[in-house]
Amino acid sequence: MLTRRHFIITTAAMFSGPALAPGMASAAAGDWDMWDAQVTPPGYDPATTNPWGLEPRFLPVRVETKPGLKAGDIHVDSVARFLYHIEPGGTAMRYGVAIARGKLYVPGIYSIKRKAKWPSWTPTKSMIERDPELYAQHAGGVEPGPTNPLGSRALYLYRGSRDSYLRIHGTPEPRTIGGRASSGCIRMVMAHINELYPNVSLGSTAYLYPTSGVL
């Protein structure tokens, strides 16, 4: 059985320096650079830039990991609210995240089978049934852009060939980082996931650890 203890960090060193809806892809692609600039603070330094008012521990940092972790995989510590992207040579990049509210957080082992820049978003049927006042107005989908709930980048989590409808994604609400805020997904600051995104390969495994017990 796999527990949080299998990937707990030993030391740290600061580090510097659903698909697009039809008709949306071409329009969004032309705006991607503009939107990326909009969500990236001027003079952005991952280790120090913090206009979002995050606790400093939630800024990106390179850390050492315990042996035996596979490079390329992602581990989400739901207790500390950290996401670790494992690198070769015994290190990982660590980012602060927000996780889902209450029982909406679903721990497990997932495969990243799809990635998207500036994705569109459509609430699931269960989300609309659960919170109609919040989600029914978006039943037709939300176009890509800085206010889209999936933000600038999304990693799509699958179990086998089945889409779990869970995502690791950017958020237009960065002040939720460190808390429990989403309807199931893992949220990241958009500037942070923009840096993570190109380093994540399709087929990588994402481990979402429970808030207690074992995975």
mmCIF file of C-alpha atoms in Angstrom:
data_model
loop_
_atom_site.group_PDB
_atom_site.id
_atom_site.type_symbol
_atom_site.label_atom_id
_atom_site.label_comp_id
_atom_site.label_asym_id
_atom_site.label_seq_id
_atom_site.Cartn_x
_atom_site.Cartn_y
_atom_site.Cartn_z
ATOM 1 C CA MET A 1 0.000 0.000 0.000
ATOM 2 C CA LEU A 2 1.191 3.488 -0.874
ATOM 3 C CA THR A 3 1.130 6.284 1.667
ATOM 4 C CA ARG A 4 2.278 9.890 1.870
ATOM 5 C CA ARG A 5 5.459 8.662 3.602
ATOM 6 C CA HIS A 6 6.673 7.169 0.308
ATOM 7 C CA PHE A 7 7.304 10.585 -1.233
ATOM 8 C CA ILE A 8 7.850 12.964 1.691
ATOM 9 C CA ILE A 9 10.555 15.488 0.909
ATOM 10 C CA THR A 10 13.878 15.532 2.699
ATOM 11 C CA THR A 11 15.433 18.905 1.820
ATOM 12 C CA ALA A 12 14.617 21.897 -0.347
ATOM 13 C CA ALA A 13 16.395 24.526 -2.456
ATOM 14 C CA MET A 14 14.639 27.514 -3.975
ATOM 15 C CA PHE A 15 14.059 27.280 -7.721
ATOM 16 C CA SER A 16 14.725 30.416 -9.738
ATOM 17 C CA GLY A 17 14.444 31.559 -12.721
ATOM 18 C CA PRO A 18 -13.190 18.419 -22.001
ATOM 19 C CA ALA A 19 -11.549 19.474 -25.526
ATOM 20 C CA LEU A 20 -12.033 22.896 -27.041
ATOM 21 C CA ALA A 21 -15.574 23.208 -28.268
ATOM 22 C CA PRO A 22 -16.102 23.386 -32.044
ATOM 23 C CA GLY A 23 -15.274 26.816 -33.361
ATOM 24 C CA MET A 24 -13.291 27.817 -30.280
ATOM 25 C CA ALA A 25 -9.874 26.366 -31.127
ATOM 26 C CA SER A 26 -8.787 28.776 -33.842
ATOM 27 C CA ALA A 27 -9.984 31.862 -31.997
ATOM 28 C CA ALA A 28 -8.365 30.759 -28.749
ATOM 29 C CA ALA A 29 -5.050 29.840 -30.362
ATOM 30 C CA GLY A 30 -4.590 33.377 -31.617
ATOM 31 C CA ASP A 31 -5.078 34.724 -28.113
ATOM 32 C CA TRP A 32 -2.919 32.273 -26.168
ATOM 33 C CA ASP A 33 0.204 34.428 -26.043
ATOM 34 C CA MET A 34 -1.799 37.466 -24.979
ATOM 35 C CA TRP A 35 -3.558 35.519 -22.253
ATOM 36 C CA ASP A 36 -0.297 33.955 -21.045
ATOM 37 C CA ALA A 37 1.161 37.443 -20.685
ATOM 38 C CA GLN A 38 -1.967 38.556 -18.848
ATOM 39 C CA VAL A 39 -1.674 35.833 -16.175
ATOM 40 C CA THR A 40 2.124 36.081 -15.814
ATOM 41 C CA PRO A 41 3.191 38.920 -13.494
ATOM 42 C CA PRO A 42 5.814 41.381 -14.829
ATOM 43 C CA GLY A 43 9.353 40.249 -14.019
ATOM 44 C CA TYR A 44 8.016 36.878 -12.974
ATOM 45 C CA ASP A 45 10.386 34.834 -10.786
ATOM 46 C CA PRO A 46 8.804 31.554 -9.631
ATOM 47 C CA ALA A 47 10.685 31.599 -6.346
ATOM 48 C CA THR A 48 9.678 35.081 -5.240
ATOM 49 C CA THR A 49 6.862 36.540 -7.333
ATOM 50 C CA ASN A 50 3.691 36.507 -5.264
ATOM 51 C CA PRO A 51 1.052 39.101 -6.174
ATOM 52 C CA TRP A 52 -1.555 36.489 -5.222
ATOM 53 C CA GLY A 53 -0.741 36.725 -1.519
ATOM 54 C CA LEU A 54 0.080 33.023 -1.184
ATOM 55 C CA GLU A 55 1.794 31.602 1.857
ATOM 56 C CA PRO A 56 5.475 31.491 0.795
ATOM 57 C CA ARG A 57 5.561 27.694 1.136
ATOM 58 C CA PHE A 58 3.180 27.446 -1.822
ATOM 59 C CA LEU A 59 5.613 29.092 -4.241
ATOM 60 C CA PRO A 60 7.496 26.751 -6.628
ATOM 61 C CA VAL A 61 10.564 25.139 -5.125
ATOM 62 C CA ARG A 62 12.922 22.338 -6.144
ATOM 63 C CA VAL A 63 13.203 19.676 -3.445
ATOM 64 C CA GLU A 64 14.932 16.362 -2.884
ATOM 65 C CA THR A 65 12.795 13.235 -2.863
ATOM 66 C CA LYS A 66 13.045 9.790 -1.377
ATOM 67 C CA PRO A 67 14.551 7.116 -3.650
ATOM 68 C CA GLY A 68 12.484 5.008 -5.996
ATOM 69 C CA LEU A 69 10.101 7.575 -7.422
ATOM 70 C CA LYS A 70 9.658 7.531 -11.190
ATOM 71 C CA ALA A 71 10.728 10.646 -13.077
ATOM 72 C CA GLY A 72 7.812 12.311 -14.820
ATOM 73 C CA ASP A 73 5.153 11.209 -12.357
ATOM 74 C CA ILE A 74 3.053 13.577 -10.277
ATOM 75 C CA HIS A 75 2.266 13.147 -6.575
ATOM 76 C CA VAL A 76 -0.369 15.269 -4.848
ATOM 77 C CA ASP A 77 -0.119 15.550 -1.065
ATOM 78 C CA SER A 78 -3.684 16.421 -0.119
ATOM 79 C CA VAL A 79 -2.754 17.136 3.498
ATOM 80 C CA ALA A 80 0.044 19.653 2.914
ATOM 81 C CA ARG A 81 -1.577 20.877 -0.359
ATOM 82 C CA PHE A 82 1.506 20.236 -2.478
ATOM 83 C CA LEU A 83 1.964 18.824 -5.968
ATOM 84 C CA TYR A 84 5.326 17.217 -6.739
ATOM 85 C CA HIS A 85 6.559 16.656 -10.295
ATOM 86 C CA ILE A 86 9.352 14.097 -10.051
ATOM 87 C CA GLU A 87 12.568 14.866 -11.923
ATOM 88 C CA PRO A 88 15.531 12.634 -12.798
ATOM 89 C CA GLY A 89 18.280 12.483 -10.208
ATOM 90 C CA GLY A 90 16.214 12.490 -7.016
ATOM 91 C CA THR A 91 14.604 15.910 -7.153
ATOM 92 C CA ALA A 92 11.112 17.234 -7.773
ATOM 93 C CA MET A 93 9.444 20.554 -8.427
ATOM 94 C CA ARG A 94 6.907 21.324 -5.707
ATOM 95 C CA TYR A 95 3.906 23.598 -6.178
ATOM 96 C CA GLY A 96 1.091 24.711 -3.921
ATOM 97 C CA VAL A 97 -2.381 23.511 -4.882
ATOM 98 C CA ALA A 98 -6.004 23.602 -3.786
ATOM 99 C CA ILE A 99 -7.981 20.378 -3.602
ATOM 100 C CA ALA A 100 -11.686 19.584 -3.715
ATOM 101 C CA ARG A 101 -14.194 20.275 -1.018
ATOM 102 C CA GLY A 102 -15.150 17.434 1.340
ATOM 103 C CA LYS A 103 -16.023 14.132 -0.304
ATOM 104 C CA LEU A 104 -15.587 15.627 -3.780
ATOM 105 C CA TYR A 105 -11.854 14.941 -3.496
ATOM 106 C CA VAL A 106 -11.286 11.471 -4.994
ATOM 107 C CA PRO A 107 -7.859 10.002 -4.175
ATOM 108 C CA GLY A 108 -6.430 7.388 -6.486
ATOM 109 C CA ILE A 109 -3.926 6.546 -9.184
ATOM 110 C CA TYR A 110 -4.586 8.164 -12.540
ATOM 111 C CA SER A 111 -2.994 8.394 -15.970
ATOM 112 C CA ILE A 112 -2.531 11.728 -17.728
ATOM 113 C CA LYS A 113 -3.869 10.981 -21.196
ATOM 114 C CA ARG A 114 -4.632 14.459 -22.430
ATOM 115 C CA LYS A 115 -3.260 17.980 -22.078
ATOM 116 C CA ALA A 116 -4.751 21.265 -23.228
ATOM 117 C CA LYS A 117 -3.681 24.896 -23.415
ATOM 118 C CA TRP A 118 -6.425 27.385 -22.638
ATOM 119 C CA PRO A 119 -9.174 24.752 -22.588
ATOM 120 C CA SER A 120 -12.888 25.340 -22.647
ATOM 121 C CA TRP A 121 -14.948 24.067 -19.724
ATOM 122 C CA THR A 122 -18.369 22.523 -19.286
ATOM 123 C CA PRO A 123 -19.729 21.547 -15.864
ATOM 124 C CA THR A 124 -20.659 17.890 -15.508
ATOM 125 C CA LYS A 125 -24.250 16.792 -15.062
ATOM 126 C CA SER A 126 -23.567 15.917 -11.433
ATOM 127 C CA MET A 127 -22.139 19.381 -10.772
ATOM 128 C CA ILE A 128 -25.250 21.010 -12.210
ATOM 129 C CA GLU A 129 -27.531 18.724 -10.179
ATOM 130 C CA ARG A 130 -25.549 19.376 -7.012
ATOM 131 C CA ASP A 131 -25.263 23.163 -7.362
ATOM 132 C CA PRO A 132 -27.744 24.345 -10.012
ATOM 133 C CA GLU A 133 -27.556 27.990 -8.975
ATOM 134 C CA LEU A 134 -23.812 27.931 -9.504
ATOM 135 C CA TYR A 135 -23.432 25.738 -12.580
ATOM 136 C CA ALA A 136 -26.689 25.597 -14.572
ATOM 137 C CA GLN A 137 -25.925 28.906 -16.252
ATOM 138 C CA HIS A 138 -22.757 27.333 -17.715
ATOM 139 C CA ALA A 139 -24.404 24.158 -19.030
ATOM 140 C CA GLY A 140 -23.566 25.172 -22.594
ATOM 141 C CA GLY A 141 -19.872 25.538 -21.774
ATOM 142 C CA VAL A 142 -17.465 28.385 -21.079
ATOM 143 C CA GLU A 143 -15.064 29.597 -23.741
ATOM 144 C CA PRO A 144 -11.297 29.673 -23.088
ATOM 145 C CA GLY A 145 -9.773 32.714 -21.438
ATOM 146 C CA PRO A 146 -8.326 34.041 -18.173
ATOM 147 C CA THR A 147 -11.682 33.808 -16.374
ATOM 148 C CA ASN A 148 -12.413 30.236 -17.490
ATOM 149 C CA PRO A 149 -12.545 27.887 -14.449
ATOM 150 C CA LEU A 150 -9.844 25.633 -15.989
ATOM 151 C CA GLY A 151 -7.516 28.573 -16.482
ATOM 152 C CA SER A 152 -4.527 28.483 -18.793
ATOM 153 C CA ARG A 153 -3.597 24.792 -18.824
ATOM 154 C CA ALA A 154 -5.228 21.478 -17.946
ATOM 155 C CA LEU A 155 -3.977 17.933 -17.433
ATOM 156 C CA TYR A 156 -6.767 15.374 -17.874
ATOM 157 C CA LEU A 157 -6.808 12.416 -15.491
ATOM 158 C CA TYR A 158 -7.971 9.004 -16.672
ATOM 159 C CA ARG A 159 -8.511 5.608 -15.092
ATOM 160 C CA GLY A 160 -7.714 3.114 -17.811
ATOM 161 C CA SER A 161 -9.451 4.424 -20.926
ATOM 162 C CA ARG A 162 -12.128 6.250 -18.929
ATOM 163 C CA ASP A 163 -12.014 9.987 -18.355
ATOM 164 C CA SER A 164 -12.402 10.590 -14.624
ATOM 165 C CA TYR A 165 -13.462 14.215 -15.246
ATOM 166 C CA LEU A 166 -10.783 15.205 -12.753
ATOM 167 C CA ARG A 167 -8.194 17.719 -13.872
ATOM 168 C CA ILE A 168 -5.023 19.368 -12.677
ATOM 169 C CA HIS A 169 -5.570 22.877 -13.946
ATOM 170 C CA GLY A 170 -4.931 26.567 -13.571
ATOM 171 C CA THR A 171 -7.412 28.683 -11.665
ATOM 172 C CA PRO A 172 -8.623 32.274 -11.946
ATOM 173 C CA GLU A 173 -8.992 32.150 -8.151
ATOM 174 C CA PRO A 174 -5.357 31.824 -6.975
ATOM 175 C CA ARG A 175 -6.207 32.847 -3.430
ATOM 176 C CA THR A 176 -7.841 29.436 -2.973
ATOM 177 C CA ILE A 177 -4.424 27.738 -3.146
ATOM 178 C CA GLY A 178 -3.760 25.893 0.088
ATOM 179 C CA GLY A 179 -7.436 25.285 0.730
ATOM 180 C CA ARG A 180 -10.322 23.046 -0.269
ATOM 181 C CA ALA A 181 -12.273 24.841 -2.927
ATOM 182 C CA SER A 182 -12.945 22.872 -6.101
ATOM 183 C CA SER A 183 -15.607 20.385 -7.197
ATOM 184 C CA GLY A 184 -13.049 17.604 -7.596
ATOM 185 C CA CYS A 185 -10.047 18.973 -9.462
ATOM 186 C CA ILE A 186 -6.570 20.046 -8.359
ATOM 187 C CA ARG A 187 -6.076 23.805 -8.767
ATOM 188 C CA MET A 188 -2.809 25.624 -9.409
ATOM 189 C CA VAL A 189 -1.766 29.227 -9.963
ATOM 190 C CA MET A 190 -1.832 29.785 -13.721
ATOM 191 C CA ALA A 191 1.759 31.043 -13.908
ATOM 192 C CA HIS A 192 2.832 27.895 -12.049
ATOM 193 C CA ILE A 193 1.002 25.367 -14.205
ATOM 194 C CA ASN A 194 2.245 27.175 -17.306
ATOM 195 C CA GLU A 195 5.778 26.206 -16.221
ATOM 196 C CA LEU A 196 4.796 22.672 -15.214
ATOM 197 C CA TYR A 197 2.777 21.911 -18.341
ATOM 198 C CA PRO A 198 5.532 21.415 -20.964
ATOM 199 C CA ASN A 199 7.428 19.121 -18.581
ATOM 200 C CA VAL A 200 4.548 16.664 -18.155
ATOM 201 C CA SER A 201 4.415 13.845 -20.704
ATOM 202 C CA LEU A 202 1.283 12.061 -21.806
ATOM 203 C CA GLY A 203 1.057 8.674 -20.118
ATOM 204 C CA SER A 204 2.579 9.929 -16.873
ATOM 205 C CA THR A 205 0.986 8.726 -13.659
ATOM 206 C CA ALA A 206 -0.660 11.061 -11.149
ATOM 207 C CA TYR A 207 -0.999 9.874 -7.554
ATOM 208 C CA LEU A 208 -3.667 11.725 -5.595
ATOM 209 C CA TYR A 209 -3.106 10.772 -1.969
ATOM 210 C CA PRO A 210 -5.981 10.675 0.515
ATOM 211 C CA THR A 211 -6.330 13.136 3.345
ATOM 212 C CA SER A 212 -5.740 10.186 5.699
ATOM 213 C CA GLY A 213 -4.934 6.503 5.447
ATOM 214 C CA VAL A 214 -3.335 4.831 2.431
ATOM 215 C CA LEU A 215 -3.741 4.901 -1.339
#
